[in-house]
CSV table of C-alpha atoms in Angstrom, one decimal:
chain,number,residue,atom,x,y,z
A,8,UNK,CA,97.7,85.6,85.8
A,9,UNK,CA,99.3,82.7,84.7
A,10,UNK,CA,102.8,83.9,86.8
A,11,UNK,CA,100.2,83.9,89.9
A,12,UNK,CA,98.9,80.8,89.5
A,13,UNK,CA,101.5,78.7,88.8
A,14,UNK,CA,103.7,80.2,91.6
A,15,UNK,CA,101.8,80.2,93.5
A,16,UNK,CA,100.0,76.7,93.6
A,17,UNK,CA,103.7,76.0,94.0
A,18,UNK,CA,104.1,78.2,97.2
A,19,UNK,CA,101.3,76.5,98.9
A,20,UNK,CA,102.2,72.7,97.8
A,21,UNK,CA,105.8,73.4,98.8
A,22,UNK,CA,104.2,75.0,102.2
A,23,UNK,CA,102.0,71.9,102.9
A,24,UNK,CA,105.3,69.8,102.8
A,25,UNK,CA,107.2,71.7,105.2
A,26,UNK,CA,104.4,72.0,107.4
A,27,UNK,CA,104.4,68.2,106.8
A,28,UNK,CA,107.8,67.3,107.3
A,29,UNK,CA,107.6,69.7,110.6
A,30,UNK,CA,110.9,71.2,109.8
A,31,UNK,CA,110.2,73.2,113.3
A,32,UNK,CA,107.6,73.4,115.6
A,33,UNK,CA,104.2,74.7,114.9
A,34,UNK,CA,104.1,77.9,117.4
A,35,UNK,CA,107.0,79.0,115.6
A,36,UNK,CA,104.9,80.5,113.0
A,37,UNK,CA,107.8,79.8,110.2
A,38,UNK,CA,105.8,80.2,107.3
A,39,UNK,CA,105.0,84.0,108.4
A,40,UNK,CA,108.2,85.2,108.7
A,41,UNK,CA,109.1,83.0,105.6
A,42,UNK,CA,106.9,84.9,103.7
A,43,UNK,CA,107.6,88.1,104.6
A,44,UNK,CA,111.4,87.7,104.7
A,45,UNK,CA,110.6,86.6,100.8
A,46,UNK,CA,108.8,89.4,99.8
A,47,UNK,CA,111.2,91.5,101.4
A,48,UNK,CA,114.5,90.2,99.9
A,49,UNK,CA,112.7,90.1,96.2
A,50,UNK,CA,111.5,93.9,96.3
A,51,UNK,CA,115.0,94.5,97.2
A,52,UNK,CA,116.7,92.0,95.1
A,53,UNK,CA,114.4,93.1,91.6
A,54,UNK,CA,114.7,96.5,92.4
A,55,UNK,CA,118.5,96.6,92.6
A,56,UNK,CA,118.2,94.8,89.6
A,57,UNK,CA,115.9,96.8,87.5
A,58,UNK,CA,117.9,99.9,88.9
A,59,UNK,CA,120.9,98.2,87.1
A,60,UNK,CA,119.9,97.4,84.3
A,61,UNK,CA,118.1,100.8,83.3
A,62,UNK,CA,122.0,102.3,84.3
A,63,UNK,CA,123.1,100.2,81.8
A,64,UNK,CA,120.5,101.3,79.0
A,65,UNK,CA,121.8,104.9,79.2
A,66,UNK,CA,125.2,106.2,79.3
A,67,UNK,CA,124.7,108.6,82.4
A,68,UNK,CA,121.7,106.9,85.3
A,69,UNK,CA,119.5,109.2,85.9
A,70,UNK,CA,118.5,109.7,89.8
A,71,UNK,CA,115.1,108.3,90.3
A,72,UNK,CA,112.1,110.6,90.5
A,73,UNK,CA,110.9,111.0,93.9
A,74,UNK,CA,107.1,110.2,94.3
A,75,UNK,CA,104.8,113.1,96.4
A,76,UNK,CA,104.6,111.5,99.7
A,77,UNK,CA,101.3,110.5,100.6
A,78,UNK,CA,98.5,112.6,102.7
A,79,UNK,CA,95.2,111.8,104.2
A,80,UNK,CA,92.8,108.7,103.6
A,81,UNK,CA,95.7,107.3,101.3
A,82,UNK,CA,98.2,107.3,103.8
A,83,UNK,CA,96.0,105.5,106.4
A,84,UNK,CA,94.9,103.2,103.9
A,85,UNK,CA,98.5,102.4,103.1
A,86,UNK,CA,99.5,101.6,107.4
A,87,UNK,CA,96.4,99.7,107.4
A,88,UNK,CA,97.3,97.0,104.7
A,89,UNK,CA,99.7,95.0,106.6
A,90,UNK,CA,97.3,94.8,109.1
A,91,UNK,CA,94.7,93.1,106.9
A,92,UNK,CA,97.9,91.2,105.2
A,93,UNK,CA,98.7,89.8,108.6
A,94,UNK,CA,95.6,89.4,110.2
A,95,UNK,CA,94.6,86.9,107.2
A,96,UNK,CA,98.0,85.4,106.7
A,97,UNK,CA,98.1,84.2,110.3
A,98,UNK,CA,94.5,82.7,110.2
A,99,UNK,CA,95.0,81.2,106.8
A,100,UNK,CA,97.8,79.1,108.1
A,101,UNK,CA,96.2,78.4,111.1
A,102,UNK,CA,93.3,76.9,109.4
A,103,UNK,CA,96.0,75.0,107.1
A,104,UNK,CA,97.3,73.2,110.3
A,105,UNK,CA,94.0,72.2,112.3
A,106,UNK,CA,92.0,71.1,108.6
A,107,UNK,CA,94.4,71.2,105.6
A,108,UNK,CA,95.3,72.9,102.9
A,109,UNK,CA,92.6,71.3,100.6
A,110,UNK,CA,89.7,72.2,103.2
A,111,UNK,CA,91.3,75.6,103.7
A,112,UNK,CA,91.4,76.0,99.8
A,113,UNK,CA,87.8,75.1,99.0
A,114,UNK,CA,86.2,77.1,101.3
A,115,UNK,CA,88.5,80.0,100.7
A,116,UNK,CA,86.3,80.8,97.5
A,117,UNK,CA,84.2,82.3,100.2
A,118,UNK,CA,86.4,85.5,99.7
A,119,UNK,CA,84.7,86.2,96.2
A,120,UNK,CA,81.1,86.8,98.0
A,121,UNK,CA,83.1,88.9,101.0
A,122,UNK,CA,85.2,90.7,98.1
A,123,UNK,CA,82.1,91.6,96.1
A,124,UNK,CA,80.3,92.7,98.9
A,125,UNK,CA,83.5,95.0,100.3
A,126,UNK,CA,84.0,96.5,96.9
A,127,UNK,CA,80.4,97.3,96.6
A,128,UNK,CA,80.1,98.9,100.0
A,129,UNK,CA,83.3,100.5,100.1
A,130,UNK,CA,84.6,101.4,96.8
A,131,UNK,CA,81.4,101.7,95.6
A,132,UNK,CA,82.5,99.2,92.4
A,133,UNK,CA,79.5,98.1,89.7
A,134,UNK,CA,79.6,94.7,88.3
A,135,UNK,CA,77.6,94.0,85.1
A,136,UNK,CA,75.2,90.9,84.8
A,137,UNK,CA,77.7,88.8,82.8
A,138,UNK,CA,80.6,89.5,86.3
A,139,UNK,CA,77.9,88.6,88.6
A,140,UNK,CA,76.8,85.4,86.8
A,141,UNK,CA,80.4,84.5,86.6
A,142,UNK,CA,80.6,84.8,90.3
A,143,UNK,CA,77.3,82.8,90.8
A,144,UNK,CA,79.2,79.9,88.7
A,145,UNK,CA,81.7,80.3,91.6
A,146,UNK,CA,79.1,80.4,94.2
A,147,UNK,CA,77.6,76.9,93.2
A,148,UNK,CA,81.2,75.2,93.2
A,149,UNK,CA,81.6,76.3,96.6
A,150,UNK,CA,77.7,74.9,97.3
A,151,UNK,CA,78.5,71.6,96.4
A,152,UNK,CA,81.1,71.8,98.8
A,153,UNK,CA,79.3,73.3,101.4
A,154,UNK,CA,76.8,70.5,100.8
A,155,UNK,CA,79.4,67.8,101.1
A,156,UNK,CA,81.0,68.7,104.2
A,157,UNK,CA,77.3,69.2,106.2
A,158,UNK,CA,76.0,65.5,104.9
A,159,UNK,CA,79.1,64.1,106.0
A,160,UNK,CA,79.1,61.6,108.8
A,161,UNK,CA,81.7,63.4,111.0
A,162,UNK,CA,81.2,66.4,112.8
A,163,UNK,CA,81.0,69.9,111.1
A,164,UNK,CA,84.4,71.7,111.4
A,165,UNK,CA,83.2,74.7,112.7
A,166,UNK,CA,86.5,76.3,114.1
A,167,UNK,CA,88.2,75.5,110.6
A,168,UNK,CA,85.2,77.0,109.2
A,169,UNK,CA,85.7,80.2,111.0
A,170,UNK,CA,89.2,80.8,110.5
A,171,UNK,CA,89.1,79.9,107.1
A,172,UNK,CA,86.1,83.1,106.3
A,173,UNK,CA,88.3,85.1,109.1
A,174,UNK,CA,91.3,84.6,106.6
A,175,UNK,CA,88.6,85.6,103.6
A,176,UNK,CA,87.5,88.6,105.5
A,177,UNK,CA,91.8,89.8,105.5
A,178,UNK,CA,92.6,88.9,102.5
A,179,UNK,CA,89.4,90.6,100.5
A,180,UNK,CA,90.2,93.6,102.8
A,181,UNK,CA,93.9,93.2,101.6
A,182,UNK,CA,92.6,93.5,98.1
A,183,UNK,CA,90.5,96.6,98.7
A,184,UNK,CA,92.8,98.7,100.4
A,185,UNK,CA,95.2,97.4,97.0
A,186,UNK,CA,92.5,98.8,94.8
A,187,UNK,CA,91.9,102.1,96.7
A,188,UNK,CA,95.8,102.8,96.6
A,189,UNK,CA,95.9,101.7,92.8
A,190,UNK,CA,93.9,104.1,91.8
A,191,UNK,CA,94.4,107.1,93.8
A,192,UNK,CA,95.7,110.6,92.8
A,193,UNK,CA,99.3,109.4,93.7
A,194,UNK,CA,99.6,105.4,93.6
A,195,UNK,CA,102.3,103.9,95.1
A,196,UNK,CA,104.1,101.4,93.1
A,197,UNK,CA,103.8,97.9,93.6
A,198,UNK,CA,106.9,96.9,95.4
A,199,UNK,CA,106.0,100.2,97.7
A,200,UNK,CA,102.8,97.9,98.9
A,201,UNK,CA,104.8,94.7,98.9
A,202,UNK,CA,107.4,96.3,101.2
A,203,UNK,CA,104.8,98.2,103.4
A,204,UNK,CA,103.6,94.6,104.4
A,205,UNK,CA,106.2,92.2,104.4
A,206,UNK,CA,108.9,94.3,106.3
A,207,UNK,CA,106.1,95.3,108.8
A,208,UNK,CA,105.0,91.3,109.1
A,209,UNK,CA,108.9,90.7,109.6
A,210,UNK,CA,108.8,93.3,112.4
A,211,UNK,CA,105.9,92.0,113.9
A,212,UNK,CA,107.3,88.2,113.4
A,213,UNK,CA,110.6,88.8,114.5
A,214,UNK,CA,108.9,90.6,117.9
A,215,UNK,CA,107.1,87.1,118.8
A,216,UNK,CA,109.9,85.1,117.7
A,217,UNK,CA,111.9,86.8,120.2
A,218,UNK,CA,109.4,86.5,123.0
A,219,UNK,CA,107.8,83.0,122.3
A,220,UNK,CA,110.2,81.1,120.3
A,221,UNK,CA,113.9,82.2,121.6
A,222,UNK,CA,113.1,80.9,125.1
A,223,UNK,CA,112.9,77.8,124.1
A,224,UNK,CA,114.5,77.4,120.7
A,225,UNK,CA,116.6,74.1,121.2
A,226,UNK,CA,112.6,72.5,121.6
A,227,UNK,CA,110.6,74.3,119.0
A,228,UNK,CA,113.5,74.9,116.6
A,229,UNK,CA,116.8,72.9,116.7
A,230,UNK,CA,116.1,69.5,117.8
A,231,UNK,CA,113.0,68.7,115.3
A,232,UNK,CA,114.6,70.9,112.3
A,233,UNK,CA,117.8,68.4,112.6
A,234,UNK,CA,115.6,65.0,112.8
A,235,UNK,CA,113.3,66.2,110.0
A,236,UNK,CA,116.6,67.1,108.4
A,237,UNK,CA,118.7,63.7,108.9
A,238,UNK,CA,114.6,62.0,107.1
A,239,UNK,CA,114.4,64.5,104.1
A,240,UNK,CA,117.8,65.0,103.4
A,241,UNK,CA,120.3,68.1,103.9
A,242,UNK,CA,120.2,69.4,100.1
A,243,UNK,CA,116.2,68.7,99.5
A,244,UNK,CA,115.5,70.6,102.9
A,245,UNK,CA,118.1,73.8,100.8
A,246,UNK,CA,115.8,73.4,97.6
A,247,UNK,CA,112.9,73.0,99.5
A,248,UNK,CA,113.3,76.4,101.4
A,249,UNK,CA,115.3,78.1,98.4
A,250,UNK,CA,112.5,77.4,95.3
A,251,UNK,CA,109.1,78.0,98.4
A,252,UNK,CA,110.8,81.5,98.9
A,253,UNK,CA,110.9,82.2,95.5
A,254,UNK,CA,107.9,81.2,94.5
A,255,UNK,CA,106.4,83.7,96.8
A,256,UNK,CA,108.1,86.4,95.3
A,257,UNK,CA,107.2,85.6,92.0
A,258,UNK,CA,103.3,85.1,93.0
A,259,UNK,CA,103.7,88.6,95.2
A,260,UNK,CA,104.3,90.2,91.5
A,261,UNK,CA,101.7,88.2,90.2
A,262,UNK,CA,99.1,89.7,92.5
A,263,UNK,CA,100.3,93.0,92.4
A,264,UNK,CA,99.9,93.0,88.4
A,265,UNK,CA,95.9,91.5,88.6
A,266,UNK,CA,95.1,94.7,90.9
A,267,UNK,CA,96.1,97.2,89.1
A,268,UNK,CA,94.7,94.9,85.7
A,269,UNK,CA,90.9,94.1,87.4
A,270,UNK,CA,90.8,95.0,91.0
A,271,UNK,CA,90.1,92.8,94.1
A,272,UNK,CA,87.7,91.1,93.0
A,273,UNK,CA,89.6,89.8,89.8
A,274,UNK,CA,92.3,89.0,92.9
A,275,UNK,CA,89.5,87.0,94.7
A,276,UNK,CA,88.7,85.1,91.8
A,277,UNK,CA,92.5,84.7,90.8
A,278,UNK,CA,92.9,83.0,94.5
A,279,UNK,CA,89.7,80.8,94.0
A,280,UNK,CA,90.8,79.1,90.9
A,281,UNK,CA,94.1,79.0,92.3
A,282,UNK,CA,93.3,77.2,95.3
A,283,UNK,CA,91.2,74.7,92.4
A,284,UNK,CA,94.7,73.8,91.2
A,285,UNK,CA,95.9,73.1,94.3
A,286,UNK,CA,93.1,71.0,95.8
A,287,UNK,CA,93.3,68.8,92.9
A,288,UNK,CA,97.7,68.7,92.7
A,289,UNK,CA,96.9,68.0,97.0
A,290,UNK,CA,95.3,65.1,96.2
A,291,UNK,CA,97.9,63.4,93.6
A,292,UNK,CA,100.9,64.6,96.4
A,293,UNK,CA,99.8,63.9,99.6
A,294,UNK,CA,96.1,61.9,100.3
A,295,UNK,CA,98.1,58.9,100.4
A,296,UNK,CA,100.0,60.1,103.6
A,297,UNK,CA,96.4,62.6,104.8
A,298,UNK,CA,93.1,61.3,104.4
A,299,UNK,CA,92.6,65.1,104.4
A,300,UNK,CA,93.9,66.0,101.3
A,301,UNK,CA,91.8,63.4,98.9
A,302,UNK,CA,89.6,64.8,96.6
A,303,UNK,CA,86.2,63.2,96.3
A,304,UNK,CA,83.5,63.7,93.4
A,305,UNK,CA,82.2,67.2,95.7
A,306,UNK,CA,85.4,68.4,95.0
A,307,UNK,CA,86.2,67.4,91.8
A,308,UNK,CA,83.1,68.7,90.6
A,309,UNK,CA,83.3,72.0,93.1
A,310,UNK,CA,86.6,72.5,91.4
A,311,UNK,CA,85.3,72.0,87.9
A,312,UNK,CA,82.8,74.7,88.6
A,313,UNK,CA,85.0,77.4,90.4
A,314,UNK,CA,87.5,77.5,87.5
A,315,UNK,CA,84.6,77.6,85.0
A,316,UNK,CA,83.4,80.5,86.9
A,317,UNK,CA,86.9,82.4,87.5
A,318,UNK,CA,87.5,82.1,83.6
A,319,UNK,CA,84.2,83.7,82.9
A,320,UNK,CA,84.9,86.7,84.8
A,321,UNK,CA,88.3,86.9,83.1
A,322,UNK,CA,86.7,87.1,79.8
A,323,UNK,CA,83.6,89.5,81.0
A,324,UNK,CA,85.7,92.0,83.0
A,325,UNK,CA,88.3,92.4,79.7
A,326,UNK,CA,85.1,92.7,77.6
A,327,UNK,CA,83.9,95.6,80.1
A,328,UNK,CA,87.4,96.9,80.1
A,329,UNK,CA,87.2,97.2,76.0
A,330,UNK,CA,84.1,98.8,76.0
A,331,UNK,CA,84.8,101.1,78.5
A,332,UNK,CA,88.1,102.0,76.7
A,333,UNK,CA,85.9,102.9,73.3
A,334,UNK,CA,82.9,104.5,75.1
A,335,UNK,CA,86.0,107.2,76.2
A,336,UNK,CA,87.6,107.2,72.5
A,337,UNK,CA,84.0,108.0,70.7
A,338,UNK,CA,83.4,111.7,70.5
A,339,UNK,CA,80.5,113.2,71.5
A,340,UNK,CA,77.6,113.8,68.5
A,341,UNK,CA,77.7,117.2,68.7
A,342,UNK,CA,81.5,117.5,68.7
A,343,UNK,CA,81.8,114.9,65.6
A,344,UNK,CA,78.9,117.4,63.8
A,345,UNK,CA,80.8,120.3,64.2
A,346,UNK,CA,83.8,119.1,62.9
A,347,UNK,CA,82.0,117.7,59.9
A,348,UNK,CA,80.6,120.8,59.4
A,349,UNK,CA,82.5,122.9,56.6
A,350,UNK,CA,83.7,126.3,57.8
A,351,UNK,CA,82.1,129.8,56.5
């Protein structure tokens, strides 16, 4: 959890400044196929590695078992998670250029309601009292929020709005399909699901790139990348680039872990409290340059309440975990009797 957080608070910061710095032009769509080229080239890169290093652990490497290739609902489930993947990563950054990243943030905790209600209807998932008041917590930070931005004197941003649930609606679909495959007859491994939808987002990336950008790629690519360049600095722009790709990697095994530990909703509320960290680090980086980014008492207070919230369903869905875990472990009455019961 703590890997996912801090990663990726990182990822998005670092994102807001390139987006800032406008490396390249917006219809470019860089920080797509950044992502998915990162979460391509990690899988690879830690898989080589861990391959390696269990070589080295043994005098002769073993060749690695073959998983059963998947059939039926599983399969479909597994083509249709980079659709949901895309479908909300496009939006998401979308919504961070027309409103910001700290508007984008705070109403993304509308994914916990969507999540619950997808993981109810779908995967048929029970929460107990103690989960759902922890998601109520959630629910009033994102009130206060909600409040703020309808009493304010400027118009309501509707199409933000929208694009920002439309990215909810992807990502809490992302999680469930996760969940599904996680615990199905034959899961596939992480970096199978990682691979599945980065290499088919770099497919689909790579296709527009081709057809939108290349046309015209001394406008949208060359000329601003070398002025923003020549302002920020040849080696910043390297580090910049270099540490935002890794930090997606390391928050793509981040969320992979919090699946398989509480599901998509503990994912949902993982994101939430996330994006609480990075509303408030927004504010101290960049409101002097965006009005946009400043945190107010709303969000302060709407930020207080979401990690509150996402902390309380931490501790309730381990506590539900444990009990689960000893309900399994204690033997039945009768069984306990029998064996008690001194042989004749």
């Amino acid at each position: 959890l703590l890997q996912f957080l801090a990663a990726g608070a990182y990822y998005f910061l670092s994102a807001q400044t390139i987006i800032n710095r406008g490396f390249v032009h917006p219809d470019v769509r860089q920080m797509v196929g950044l992502m998915c080229l990162s979460d391509s080239s990690f899988c690879v890169l830690s898989g080589a590695w861990s391959r390696r290093c269990t070589s080295r652990g043994t005098k002769r490497a073993k060749t690695p078992e073959r998983r059963p290739k998947l059939a039926g609902l599983p399969r479909l489930a597994l083509y249709a998670l980079p659709v949901f993947d895309l479908f909300g990563l496009v939006v998401a950054f979308e919504a961070i250029r027309v409103a910001g990243s700290g508007f984008h943030q705070t109403v993304g905790g509308a994914s916990i309601p969507i999540g619950t209600a997808l993981n109810v209807l779908l995967l048929r998932t029970r929460f107990s009292y103690e989960q759902l008041s922890a998601i109520g917590v959630v629910m009033l930070g994102l009130a206060v929020k909600a409040r703020a931005l309808l009493s304010a004197s400027a118009d309501f941003p509707a199409e933000a709005f929208a694009l920002v649930v439309a990215s909810c609606f992807g990502y809490a679909m992302r999680g469930v399909v996760m969940e599904y495959l996680s615990t199905s007859a034959n899961p596939p491994s992480g970096d199978r699901m990682t691979l599945q939808m980065s290499v088919t987002g770099l497919i689909v990336w790579s296709l527009y790139f081709t057809v939108r950008v290349l046309p015209n790629f001394d406008v949208l690519v060359t000329a601003p990348f070398a002025e923003a360049t020549r302002a920020y600095g040849a080696a910043p722009t390297a580090l910049l680039y270099v540490t935002h790709a890794a930090s997606r990697g390391l928050t793509s095994k981040g969320m992979m872990g919090i699946v398989r530990g509480g599901g998509a909703t503990a994912l949902s509320l993982a994101q939430v409290t996330r994006a609480s960290v990075i509303v408030v680090l927004s504010d101290v980086l960049f409101c002097a340059s965006d009005a946009r980014q400043c945190l107010d008492r709303a969000g302060a207070f709407s930020a207080a309440f979401v990690v509150a919230g996402g902390a309380l369903f931490a501790a309730a869905k381990r506590r539900a975990a444990t009990a689960a875990t000893l309900k399994r472990r204690r033997p039945f009455r009768g069984a306990a009797a029998a064996r008690s019961t001194p042989s004749i």
